[in-house]
Amino acid sequence: TCGRCGGRRILLADYQAWRKEGIVPEPSEATLAVADYQEAPGLRLCQSCGRIMSRYRVGQELSFHIDRCADCQSIWLDGMEWELLAEHHYQHRLDEILSDRWQKALQQADLEARRQQNLKARFGEADYERLCSLRSWLTEHPRRQEMLAFLATPSGKNPSASES
């Protein structure tokens, strides 16, 4: 732990050993205004080997990054990040957070959130919510295809007339 900034350097192998033994350290009791936490900006150099560390997003609800050195497998957590991980029950999930699968899932969630925001902007909030409700109802309906054909047909025409 850095006495100046409160950051923590963890070797990934040590963390994995702690997890295997079931002794992942709990955060300190001194949780100073976790809600006011600000992530340190910019790239970080690894304290062990001096290389630039990669940044890994933690989650949708946690807007900070974990820094990891691919060369020496060292992890850096800025002050209060360990407490934030623990508060959201992620202190036992660093391996998952650092995985390609986790990062890809975050990217997919971001894309979906942007898509929904774009649709809300195009349709308006009320119409978007109404469409979502209709879609949900139609998804489970046994006559879904017939109803979708009806919606796609211009008013006044019978979509099943050509099928008889």
Protein backbone atom coordinates (compact mmCIF):
# COMPACT_ATOMS: atom_id res chain seq x y z
CA THR A 1 0.00 0.00 0.00
CA CYS A 2 1.31 3.44 -0.91
CA GLY A 3 1.44 5.66 2.16
CA ARG A 4 1.02 8.78 0.01
CA CYS A 5 -1.97 7.95 -2.21
CA GLY A 6 -3.43 4.82 -0.59
CA GLY A 7 -3.06 2.82 -3.80
CA ARG A 8 -2.30 -0.90 -3.71
CA ARG A 9 -0.01 -3.03 -5.84
CA ILE A 10 -0.98 -6.68 -5.99
CA LEU A 11 0.82 -9.43 -7.87
CA LEU A 12 -1.77 -11.48 -9.73
CA ALA A 13 -0.15 -14.74 -8.53
CA ASP A 14 -0.49 -13.58 -4.90
CA TYR A 15 -4.12 -12.65 -5.44
CA GLN A 16 -4.84 -16.04 -7.01
CA ALA A 17 -3.14 -17.79 -4.08
CA TRP A 18 -5.23 -15.75 -1.61
CA ARG A 19 -8.40 -16.72 -3.43
CA LYS A 20 -7.42 -20.38 -3.53
CA GLU A 21 -6.86 -20.32 0.23
CA GLY A 22 -10.00 -18.26 0.80
CA ILE A 23 -8.15 -15.35 2.43
CA VAL A 24 -8.71 -12.43 0.08
CA PRO A 25 -8.05 -9.41 2.30
CA GLU A 26 -11.04 -7.34 3.25
CA PRO A 27 -10.82 -3.59 2.72
CA SER A 28 -9.78 -1.32 5.53
CA GLU A 29 -12.40 0.10 7.87
CA ALA A 30 -11.45 3.64 6.80
CA THR A 31 -13.81 4.00 3.85
CA LEU A 32 -13.45 7.74 3.31
CA ALA A 33 -16.36 9.03 1.26
CA VAL A 34 -16.33 6.20 -1.30
CA ALA A 35 -19.08 7.98 -3.24
CA ASP A 36 -16.74 10.93 -3.83
CA TYR A 37 -13.93 8.80 -5.28
CA GLN A 38 -12.18 10.17 -8.40
CA GLU A 39 -10.00 7.87 -10.52
CA ALA A 40 -6.45 9.05 -11.21
CA PRO A 41 -6.29 10.20 -14.88
CA GLY A 42 -3.94 8.91 -17.54
CA LEU A 43 -1.79 5.87 -18.05
CA ARG A 44 0.22 4.30 -15.28
CA LEU A 45 3.72 2.85 -15.39
CA CYS A 46 4.22 -0.44 -13.60
CA GLN A 47 6.14 0.01 -10.36
CA SER A 48 7.76 -3.40 -10.81
CA CYS A 49 9.06 -3.30 -14.37
CA GLY A 50 8.39 0.24 -15.66
CA ARG A 51 6.14 -0.78 -18.58
CA ILE A 52 2.84 0.88 -19.42
CA MET A 53 -0.05 -0.88 -17.70
CA SER A 54 -3.27 -1.85 -19.48
CA ARG A 55 -6.56 -0.50 -18.16
CA TYR A 56 -9.54 -2.74 -17.51
CA ARG A 57 -13.01 -1.41 -16.83
CA VAL A 58 -14.64 -2.87 -13.77
CA GLY A 59 -18.34 -2.68 -14.56
CA GLN A 60 -21.36 -0.73 -15.65
CA GLU A 61 -22.08 0.57 -12.16
CA LEU A 62 -18.39 1.13 -11.33
CA SER A 63 -16.84 3.69 -13.62
CA PHE A 64 -13.18 3.15 -12.78
CA HIS A 65 -10.41 1.01 -14.25
CA ILE A 66 -7.98 -1.50 -12.83
CA ASP A 67 -4.42 -1.17 -14.13
CA ARG A 68 -2.57 -4.39 -15.00
CA CYS A 69 0.91 -5.00 -16.31
CA ALA A 70 0.88 -7.75 -18.92
CA ASP A 71 4.63 -8.26 -18.53
CA CYS A 72 4.96 -8.95 -14.79
CA GLN A 73 1.26 -9.55 -13.97
CA SER A 74 1.15 -6.76 -11.42
CA ILE A 75 -2.16 -5.04 -10.62
CA TRP A 76 -2.50 -1.48 -9.35
CA LEU A 77 -5.58 -0.25 -7.52
CA ASP A 78 -5.79 3.48 -6.83
CA GLY A 79 -6.77 4.56 -3.32
CA MET A 80 -10.37 3.51 -2.51
CA GLU A 81 -10.68 1.16 -5.51
CA TRP A 82 -10.31 -1.93 -3.29
CA GLU A 83 -13.07 -0.53 -1.08
CA LEU A 84 -15.27 0.10 -4.12
CA LEU A 85 -14.67 -3.44 -5.35
CA ALA A 86 -15.60 -4.82 -1.93
CA GLU A 87 -18.67 -2.60 -1.66
CA HIS A 88 -19.97 -4.16 -4.89
CA HIS A 89 -18.75 -7.68 -3.96
CA TYR A 90 -16.12 -7.73 -6.72
CA GLN A 91 -13.02 -8.21 -4.55
CA HIS A 92 -13.21 -11.96 -5.24
CA ARG A 93 -13.62 -11.44 -9.00
CA LEU A 94 -10.44 -9.71 -10.19
CA ASP A 95 -9.61 -12.64 -12.50
CA GLU A 96 -13.00 -12.30 -14.18
CA ILE A 97 -12.75 -8.51 -14.45
CA LEU A 98 -9.37 -8.85 -16.16
CA SER A 99 -10.68 -11.44 -18.64
CA ASP A 100 -11.47 -10.76 -22.30
CA ARG A 101 -14.95 -12.21 -21.73
CA TRP A 102 -15.75 -9.67 -18.99
CA GLN A 103 -14.41 -6.75 -21.01
CA LYS A 104 -16.31 -7.83 -24.13
CA ALA A 105 -19.54 -8.12 -22.11
CA LEU A 106 -19.03 -4.55 -20.87
CA GLN A 107 -18.51 -3.36 -24.45
CA GLN A 108 -21.68 -5.15 -25.58
CA ALA A 109 -23.65 -3.60 -22.70
CA ASP A 110 -22.31 -0.16 -23.66
CA LEU A 111 -23.38 -0.69 -27.29
CA GLU A 112 -26.86 -1.77 -26.21
CA ALA A 113 -27.20 1.22 -23.88
CA ARG A 114 -26.18 3.59 -26.71
CA ARG A 115 -28.62 1.88 -29.09
CA GLN A 116 -31.44 2.32 -26.58
CA GLN A 117 -30.50 5.97 -26.04
CA ASN A 118 -30.54 6.57 -29.81
CA LEU A 119 -33.96 4.94 -30.12
CA LYS A 120 -35.32 7.01 -27.22
CA ALA A 121 -33.99 10.15 -28.90
CA ARG A 122 -35.57 9.21 -32.25
CA PHE A 123 -38.95 8.01 -30.94
CA GLY A 124 -39.28 10.00 -27.73
CA GLU A 125 -39.28 8.50 -24.25
CA ALA A 126 -43.02 7.71 -24.11
CA ASP A 127 -43.18 6.04 -27.54
CA TYR A 128 -40.00 4.08 -26.86
CA GLU A 129 -41.45 2.71 -23.59
CA ARG A 130 -44.69 1.87 -25.38
CA LEU A 131 -42.80 0.02 -28.13
CA CYS A 132 -40.80 -1.93 -25.54
CA SER A 133 -44.01 -2.95 -23.81
CA LEU A 134 -45.56 -4.02 -27.11
CA ARG A 135 -42.45 -5.98 -28.07
CA SER A 136 -42.44 -7.75 -24.71
CA TRP A 137 -46.09 -8.69 -25.11
CA LEU A 138 -45.61 -9.88 -28.69
CA THR A 139 -42.57 -11.99 -27.84
CA GLU A 140 -44.69 -14.30 -25.70
CA HIS A 141 -47.84 -14.27 -27.81
CA PRO A 142 -48.72 -17.53 -29.65
CA ARG A 143 -49.95 -15.63 -32.74
CA ARG A 144 -46.93 -13.35 -32.88
CA GLN A 145 -46.14 -13.83 -36.61
CA GLU A 146 -49.71 -13.14 -37.67
CA MET A 147 -49.81 -10.00 -35.55
CA LEU A 148 -46.49 -8.76 -36.91
CA ALA A 149 -47.79 -9.30 -40.46
CA PHE A 150 -50.89 -7.28 -39.56
CA LEU A 151 -48.74 -4.42 -38.21
CA ALA A 152 -46.57 -4.45 -41.34
CA THR A 153 -49.55 -4.31 -43.71
CA PRO A 154 -50.90 -0.89 -44.78
CA SER A 155 -54.23 -0.02 -43.16
CA GLY A 156 -57.32 -1.37 -44.88
CA LYS A 157 -55.70 -4.46 -46.38
CA ASN A 158 -56.11 -7.96 -44.99
CA PRO A 159 -52.68 -9.56 -44.62
CA SER A 160 -54.10 -13.09 -44.61
CA ALA A 161 -56.33 -12.56 -47.69
CA SER A 162 -53.53 -13.57 -50.05
CA GLU A 163 -52.86 -16.68 -48.01
CA SER A 164 -56.40 -18.15 -48.46
